[in-house]
Amino acid sequence: MSQLVLIAGVSRSGKSSLAKRMCAQLKNAKHLDQDEFVKPESEIPTIKDRVDWETPESIDWTEWKEAIDQAKEKHEYVIAEGIFALSDESLVREADLTILLSIGKEEFVKRRKKETRWGDEPAWFIEHVWLSHLKNHNPHSIKVDFELTEINSPLTTILGRLGRN
């Protein structure tokens, strides 16, 4: 039977890096990045002159859930990560493990300013990203299994929870 791990955290917190590290340690593991399930820009709300990727409405939830279900049929472990990984209550209930990557605002701003995918982002938008994270990262206030502040910490305890040491 497949095990589902959900990893959430603000933009640039290390979700993909942690998921890749976990997959490298687990046999028959699949990494799903929520960024691959974003709706077309024309269907995403905007804020001022920018596409607002920082809202749960930006995700194609049907495709995301279908991809998770399909991966669970083929893989022993499914590591699904994204800024809204904890937003869907049914997926949270289905998850065998939930992980929240927590970095402070100062570290987030520092990392986000190094990001070049979206060009020069105005300070108001970076603030919007942070505030959206605070609002949307764990909207149901679930008690996560692990809250990590450092993604390079040893995976022994996490993998142990999955029955893999």
Coordinates of N, CA and C in Angstrom, one line a residue:
M1 N 0.8 -1.2 0.0 CA 0.0 0.0 0.0 C 0.9 1.2 0.0
S2 N 0.5 2.2 -0.8 CA 1.3 3.4 -1.0 C 1.1 4.4 0.2
Q3 N 2.1 5.1 0.5 CA 2.1 6.1 1.6 C 2.2 7.5 1.0
L4 N 1.4 8.4 1.4 CA 1.4 9.8 1.0 C 2.0 10.8 2.0
V5 N 3.0 11.6 1.5 CA 3.6 12.6 2.3 C 3.3 13.9 1.7
L6 N 2.8 14.8 2.5 CA 2.5 16.2 2.1 C 3.5 17.1 2.7
I7 N 4.1 18.0 1.8 CA 5.1 19.0 2.3 C 4.6 20.3 1.9
A8 N 4.5 21.2 2.9 CA 4.0 22.6 2.7 C 5.0 23.6 3.2
G9 N 4.9 24.8 2.7 CA 5.8 25.9 3.2 C 5.8 27.0 2.2
V10 N 6.2 28.2 2.7 CA 6.2 29.4 1.9 C 7.1 29.2 0.7
S11 N 6.9 30.0 -0.3 CA 7.8 30.0 -1.5 C 9.2 30.1 -1.1
R12 N 10.1 29.3 -1.7 CA 11.5 29.3 -1.5 C 11.9 28.7 -0.1
S13 N 11.1 27.9 0.5 CA 11.4 27.4 1.8 C 12.2 26.1 1.7
G14 N 12.2 25.5 0.6 CA 12.9 24.2 0.4 C 12.1 23.0 0.2
K15 N 10.8 23.1 -0.2 CA 9.9 22.0 -0.3 C 10.4 21.0 -1.4
S16 N 10.8 21.5 -2.5 CA 11.2 20.6 -3.6 C 12.5 20.0 -3.2
S17 N 13.4 20.7 -2.6 CA 14.7 20.1 -2.2 C 14.5 19.0 -1.2
L18 N 13.6 19.2 -0.2 CA 13.3 18.1 0.7 C 12.7 16.9 0.1
A19 N 11.7 17.2 -0.8 CA 11.0 16.1 -1.5 C 12.0 15.3 -2.3
K20 N 13.0 15.9 -3.0 CA 14.0 15.2 -3.8 C 14.9 14.4 -2.9
R21 N 15.3 15.0 -1.7 CA 16.1 14.2 -0.8 C 15.4 13.0 -0.3
M22 N 14.1 13.1 0.0 CA 13.3 12.0 0.5 C 13.2 10.9 -0.6
C23 N 12.9 11.3 -1.8 CA 12.8 10.4 -2.9 C 14.1 9.6 -3.1
A24 N 15.2 10.3 -2.9 CA 16.5 9.6 -3.1 C 16.8 8.5 -2.1
Q25 N 16.1 8.7 -0.9 CA 16.3 7.7 0.2 C 15.3 6.6 0.2
L26 N 14.2 6.8 -0.5 CA 13.1 5.8 -0.5 C 13.0 5.0 -1.9
K27 N 12.8 3.8 -1.8 CA 12.6 3.0 -3.0 C 11.2 3.2 -3.5
N28 N 11.1 3.3 -4.9 CA 9.9 3.4 -5.5 C 9.1 4.6 -5.0
A29 N 9.7 5.8 -5.0 CA 9.0 7.0 -4.6 C 8.8 8.0 -5.8
K30 N 7.7 8.7 -5.7 CA 7.4 9.7 -6.8 C 7.2 11.1 -6.1
H31 N 7.9 12.0 -6.7 CA 7.8 13.4 -6.3 C 6.8 14.2 -7.2
L32 N 5.8 14.8 -6.6 CA 4.8 15.6 -7.3 C 5.0 17.0 -6.8
D33 N 5.2 17.9 -7.7 CA 5.4 19.4 -7.4 C 4.1 20.1 -7.8
Q34 N 3.4 20.7 -6.8 CA 2.2 21.4 -7.0 C 2.3 22.5 -8.1
D35 N 3.5 23.0 -8.3 CA 3.7 24.0 -9.3 C 3.3 23.5 -10.7
E36 N 3.4 22.2 -10.9 CA 3.0 21.6 -12.2 C 1.5 21.5 -12.4
F37 N 0.7 21.9 -11.4 CA -0.7 21.8 -11.5 C -1.4 23.1 -11.4
V38 N -0.7 24.2 -11.9 CA -1.3 25.5 -11.8 C -2.2 25.7 -13.0
K39 N -3.3 26.4 -12.8 CA -4.2 26.7 -13.9 C -3.5 27.7 -14.9
P40 N -4.1 27.8 -16.1 CA -3.6 28.8 -17.0 C -3.7 30.2 -16.4
E41 N -2.8 31.0 -16.8 CA -2.8 32.4 -16.2 C -4.1 33.1 -16.4
S42 N -4.8 32.9 -17.5 CA -6.1 33.5 -17.7 C -7.2 33.1 -16.7
E43 N -7.0 32.0 -16.0 CA -7.9 31.6 -15.0 C -7.5 31.9 -13.5
I44 N -6.4 32.6 -13.4 CA -5.9 32.8 -12.0 C -6.2 34.3 -11.7
P45 N -6.7 34.5 -10.4 CA -6.9 35.9 -10.0 C -5.7 36.8 -10.1
T46 N -5.8 38.1 -10.2 CA -4.7 39.0 -10.2 C -4.8 39.9 -9.0
I47 N -3.7 40.5 -8.7 CA -3.6 41.5 -7.7 C -2.8 42.7 -8.3
K48 N -3.4 43.8 -8.4 CA -2.9 45.0 -9.1 C -2.5 44.5 -10.5
D49 N -1.3 44.6 -10.9 CA -0.9 44.2 -12.3 C -0.3 42.8 -12.4
R50 N -0.4 42.0 -11.4 CA 0.3 40.7 -11.3 C -0.6 39.6 -11.2
V51 N -0.2 38.4 -11.8 CA -0.9 37.2 -11.6 C -0.7 36.8 -10.1
D52 N -1.8 36.4 -9.4 CA -1.7 36.0 -8.0 C -1.5 34.5 -7.8
W53 N -0.3 34.0 -8.0 CA 0.0 32.6 -7.8 C -0.2 32.2 -6.4
E54 N -0.3 33.1 -5.5 CA -0.3 32.9 -4.0 C -1.7 32.6 -3.4
T55 N -2.6 32.2 -4.3 CA -4.0 31.8 -3.8 C -4.3 30.4 -4.2
P56 N -5.0 29.7 -3.3 CA -5.3 28.3 -3.6 C -6.1 28.2 -4.9
E57 N -6.8 29.2 -5.3 CA -7.6 29.2 -6.6 C -6.7 29.1 -7.8
S58 N -5.4 29.2 -7.6 CA -4.4 29.1 -8.8 C -4.1 27.6 -9.1
I59 N -4.6 26.7 -8.3 CA -4.3 25.3 -8.5 C -5.4 24.6 -9.1
D60 N -5.1 23.7 -10.1 CA -6.1 22.8 -10.6 C -6.2 21.6 -9.7
W61 N -7.1 21.7 -8.8 CA -7.2 20.7 -7.7 C -7.7 19.3 -8.2
T62 N -8.5 19.3 -9.3 CA -8.9 18.0 -9.8 C -7.7 17.3 -10.4
E63 N -6.9 18.0 -11.2 CA -5.7 17.3 -11.8 C -4.7 17.0 -10.7
W64 N -4.5 17.8 -9.7 CA -3.6 17.5 -8.6 C -3.9 16.2 -7.9
K65 N -5.2 16.1 -7.5 CA -5.7 14.9 -6.8 C -5.6 13.7 -7.7
E66 N -5.9 13.8 -8.9 CA -5.9 12.7 -9.9 C -4.4 12.2 -10.0
A67 N -3.5 13.1 -10.1 CA -2.1 12.8 -10.2 C -1.6 12.1 -8.9
I68 N -2.0 12.5 -7.8 CA -1.7 11.8 -6.5 C -2.3 10.4 -6.5
D69 N -3.5 10.3 -6.9 CA -4.1 9.0 -6.9 C -3.4 8.0 -7.9
Q70 N -3.1 8.5 -9.1 CA -2.4 7.7 -10.0 C -1.0 7.3 -9.5
A71 N -0.3 8.2 -8.9 CA 1.0 8.0 -8.4 C 1.0 6.9 -7.3
K72 N -0.1 7.0 -6.5 CA -0.2 6.0 -5.4 C -0.5 4.6 -5.9
E73 N -1.0 4.5 -7.1 CA -1.2 3.2 -7.7 C 0.1 2.5 -8.2
K74 N 1.0 3.4 -8.5 CA 2.3 2.9 -9.1 C 3.5 2.9 -8.2
H75 N 3.4 3.7 -7.1 CA 4.6 3.9 -6.3 C 4.3 3.6 -4.8
E76 N 5.3 3.2 -4.1 CA 5.2 2.9 -2.7 C 5.1 4.2 -1.9
Y77 N 5.8 5.2 -2.3 CA 5.7 6.5 -1.6 C 5.4 7.6 -2.6
V78 N 4.5 8.5 -2.2 CA 4.2 9.7 -3.0 C 4.5 10.9 -2.1
I79 N 5.5 11.7 -2.6 CA 5.9 12.9 -1.9 C 5.3 14.1 -2.7
A80 N 4.2 14.7 -2.2 CA 3.5 15.8 -2.9 C 3.8 17.1 -2.1
E81 N 4.4 18.0 -2.8 CA 4.7 19.3 -2.2 C 4.2 20.5 -2.9
G82 N 4.0 21.5 -2.1 CA 3.6 22.8 -2.7 C 3.1 23.8 -1.6
I83 N 3.0 25.0 -2.0 CA 2.6 26.0 -1.0 C 1.2 25.8 -0.4
F84 N 0.4 25.0 -1.1 CA -0.9 24.7 -0.7 C -1.1 23.2 -0.4
A85 N -0.1 22.5 -0.1 CA -0.2 21.1 0.1 C -1.1 20.7 1.3
L86 N -1.3 21.6 2.2 CA -2.2 21.3 3.3 C -3.5 21.9 3.2
S87 N -3.9 22.4 2.0 CA -5.1 23.2 1.9 C -6.4 22.3 1.7
D88 N -6.2 21.1 1.2 CA -7.3 20.3 0.9 C -7.5 19.3 2.0
E89 N -8.6 19.4 2.8 CA -8.8 18.5 4.0 C -8.8 17.1 3.6
S90 N -9.4 16.7 2.5 CA -9.5 15.3 2.1 C -8.1 14.7 1.9
L91 N -7.2 15.5 1.3 CA -5.8 15.0 1.1 C -5.0 14.9 2.4
V92 N -5.3 15.9 3.3 CA -4.6 15.9 4.6 C -5.1 14.6 5.4
R93 N -6.3 14.3 5.3 CA -6.8 13.1 6.0 C -6.2 11.8 5.4
E94 N -6.0 11.8 4.1 CA -5.4 10.7 3.4 C -3.9 10.6 3.7
A95 N -3.3 11.6 4.0 CA -1.8 11.7 4.2 C -1.3 10.8 5.3
D96 N -0.2 10.1 5.1 CA 0.4 9.3 6.1 C 1.4 10.2 6.9
L97 N 1.8 11.3 6.4 CA 2.8 12.2 7.0 C 2.6 13.6 6.5
T98 N 2.6 14.6 7.4 CA 2.5 16.0 6.9 C 3.8 16.7 7.5
I99 N 4.3 17.5 6.6 CA 5.5 18.3 7.0 C 5.3 19.7 6.6
L100 N 5.7 20.6 7.5 CA 5.6 22.0 7.2 C 7.0 22.6 7.4
L101 N 7.5 23.2 6.3 CA 8.8 23.9 6.4 C 8.6 25.4 6.8
S102 N 9.2 25.7 7.9 CA 9.0 27.1 8.4 C 10.3 27.9 8.4
I103 N 10.2 29.0 7.7 CA 11.3 29.9 7.7 C 10.8 31.3 8.1
G104 N 11.6 32.1 8.7 CA 11.1 33.4 9.1 C 11.0 34.3 7.9
K105 N 10.3 35.4 8.2 CA 10.0 36.4 7.1 C 11.3 37.0 6.5
E106 N 12.3 37.3 7.4 CA 13.5 37.8 6.9 C 14.3 36.9 6.0
E107 N 14.3 35.6 6.3 CA 14.9 34.6 5.4 C 14.1 34.4 4.2
F108 N 12.8 34.4 4.3 CA 12.0 34.3 3.1 C 12.3 35.5 2.1
V109 N 12.3 36.7 2.6 CA 12.5 37.9 1.8 C 13.9 37.8 1.1
K110 N 14.9 37.4 1.9 CA 16.2 37.2 1.3 C 16.3 36.2 0.2
R111 N 15.6 35.1 0.4 CA 15.6 34.0 -0.7 C 14.8 34.5 -1.9
R112 N 13.6 35.1 -1.6 CA 12.7 35.5 -2.7 C 13.4 36.5 -3.6
K113 N 14.2 37.5 -3.0 CA 14.8 38.5 -3.8 C 15.9 37.9 -4.7
K114 N 16.4 36.7 -4.4 CA 17.4 36.0 -5.2 C 16.7 35.3 -6.4
E115 N 15.4 35.1 -6.3 CA 14.6 34.4 -7.3 C 14.5 35.3 -8.5
T116 N 14.8 34.8 -9.7 CA 14.7 35.6 -10.9 C 13.6 35.2 -11.9
R117 N 12.9 34.2 -11.6 CA 11.8 33.7 -12.6 C 10.8 34.7 -12.9
W118 N 10.5 35.6 -12.0 CA 9.4 36.6 -12.2 C 9.9 38.0 -12.4
G119 N 11.2 38.1 -12.7 CA 11.7 39.5 -12.8 C 11.8 40.2 -11.5
D120 N 12.0 41.5 -11.6 CA 12.1 42.3 -10.4 C 10.7 42.4 -9.7
E121 N 10.6 41.9 -8.5 CA 9.3 41.9 -7.8 C 9.2 43.1 -6.9
P122 N 8.2 43.9 -6.9 CA 8.1 45.0 -6.0 C 7.9 44.6 -4.6
A123 N 8.3 45.4 -3.7 CA 8.3 45.1 -2.2 C 6.8 44.7 -1.8
W124 N 5.8 45.5 -2.3 CA 4.5 45.2 -2.0 C 4.0 43.8 -2.3
F125 N 4.6 43.3 -3.5 CA 4.2 41.9 -3.9 C 4.9 40.9 -3.0
I126 N 6.1 41.1 -2.7 CA 6.8 40.1 -1.8 C 6.1 40.1 -0.5
E127 N 5.6 41.2 0.0 CA 4.8 41.3 1.3 C 3.5 40.5 1.1
H128 N 2.9 40.7 -0.1 CA 1.7 39.9 -0.4 C 1.9 38.4 -0.3
V129 N 3.0 38.0 -0.9 CA 3.4 36.5 -0.9 C 3.4 36.1 0.5
W130 N 4.1 36.8 1.4 CA 4.3 36.4 2.8 C 2.9 36.4 3.5
L131 N 2.1 37.4 3.3 CA 0.8 37.4 4.0 C -0.1 36.3 3.5
S132 N 0.0 36.0 2.2 CA -0.8 34.9 1.6 C -0.4 33.6 2.2
H133 N 0.9 33.5 2.4 CA 1.4 32.2 3.1 C 0.8 32.1 4.5
L134 N 0.9 33.2 5.2 CA 0.4 33.1 6.6 C -1.1 32.7 6.6
K135 N -1.8 33.2 5.6 CA -3.3 32.9 5.6 C -3.6 31.5 5.0
N136 N -2.8 31.1 4.0 CA -3.2 29.9 3.3 C -2.3 28.6 3.5
H137 N -1.2 28.7 4.2 CA -0.3 27.5 4.3 C -0.9 26.4 5.1
N138 N -1.8 26.7 6.1 CA -2.4 25.6 6.9 C -3.8 26.1 7.3
P139 N -4.7 26.2 6.3 CA -6.0 26.9 6.6 C -6.9 26.2 7.6
H140 N -6.7 24.9 7.8 CA -7.5 24.1 8.7 C -6.8 23.9 10.0
S141 N -5.7 24.5 10.2 CA -4.9 24.5 11.5 C -4.6 23.0 11.9
I142 N -4.2 22.2 11.0 CA -3.9 20.8 11.3 C -2.6 20.8 12.1
K143 N -2.5 19.8 13.0 CA -1.3 19.6 13.7 C -0.4 18.7 12.8
V144 N 0.7 19.3 12.2 CA 1.5 18.6 11.3 C 2.4 17.6 12.1
D145 N 2.8 16.6 11.4 CA 3.7 15.6 12.0 C 5.1 16.1 12.3
F146 N 5.6 17.0 11.3 CA 6.9 17.5 11.5 C 6.9 19.0 11.0
E147 N 7.5 19.9 11.8 CA 7.7 21.3 11.4 C 9.2 21.5 11.4
L148 N 9.7 21.7 10.2 CA 11.2 21.8 10.1 C 11.6 23.2 9.8
T149 N 12.7 23.7 10.4 CA 13.2 25.0 10.1 C 14.5 24.9 9.3
E150 N 14.9 23.7 9.1 CA 16.2 23.4 8.3 C 16.0 22.2 7.5
I151 N 16.0 22.4 6.2 CA 15.7 21.2 5.3 C 16.9 20.2 5.2
N152 N 18.1 20.7 5.7 CA 19.2 19.8 5.6 C 19.4 18.9 6.8
S153 N 18.4 19.0 7.7 CA 18.5 18.1 8.9 C 18.4 16.7 8.5
P154 N 18.8 15.8 9.3 CA 18.8 14.3 9.0 C 17.4 13.8 8.8
L155 N 17.2 13.0 7.8 CA 15.9 12.4 7.5 C 15.5 11.2 8.3
T156 N 16.4 10.7 9.2 CA 16.2 9.5 9.9 C 14.8 9.4 10.6
T157 N 14.5 10.4 11.3 CA 13.2 10.4 12.1 C 12.0 10.4 11.1
I158 N 12.1 11.2 10.1 CA 11.0 11.3 9.1 C 10.8 10.0 8.4
L159 N 11.9 9.4 7.9 CA 11.8 8.1 7.2 C 11.4 7.0 8.2
G160 N 11.8 7.1 9.4 CA 11.3 6.1 10.4 C 9.8 6.1 10.6
R161 N 9.2 7.3 10.5 CA 7.8 7.4 10.6 C 7.1 6.7 9.4
L162 N 7.8 6.6 8.3 CA 7.2 5.9 7.2 C 7.5 4.4 7.2
G163 N 8.1 4.0 8.2 CA 8.5 2.6 8.3 C 9.7 2.2 7.6
R164 N 10.5 3.3 7.3 CA 11.8 3.1 6.5 C 12.9 3.8 7.3
N165 N 13.9 3.1 7.7 CA 15.1 3.7 8.4 C 16.3 3.8 7.5

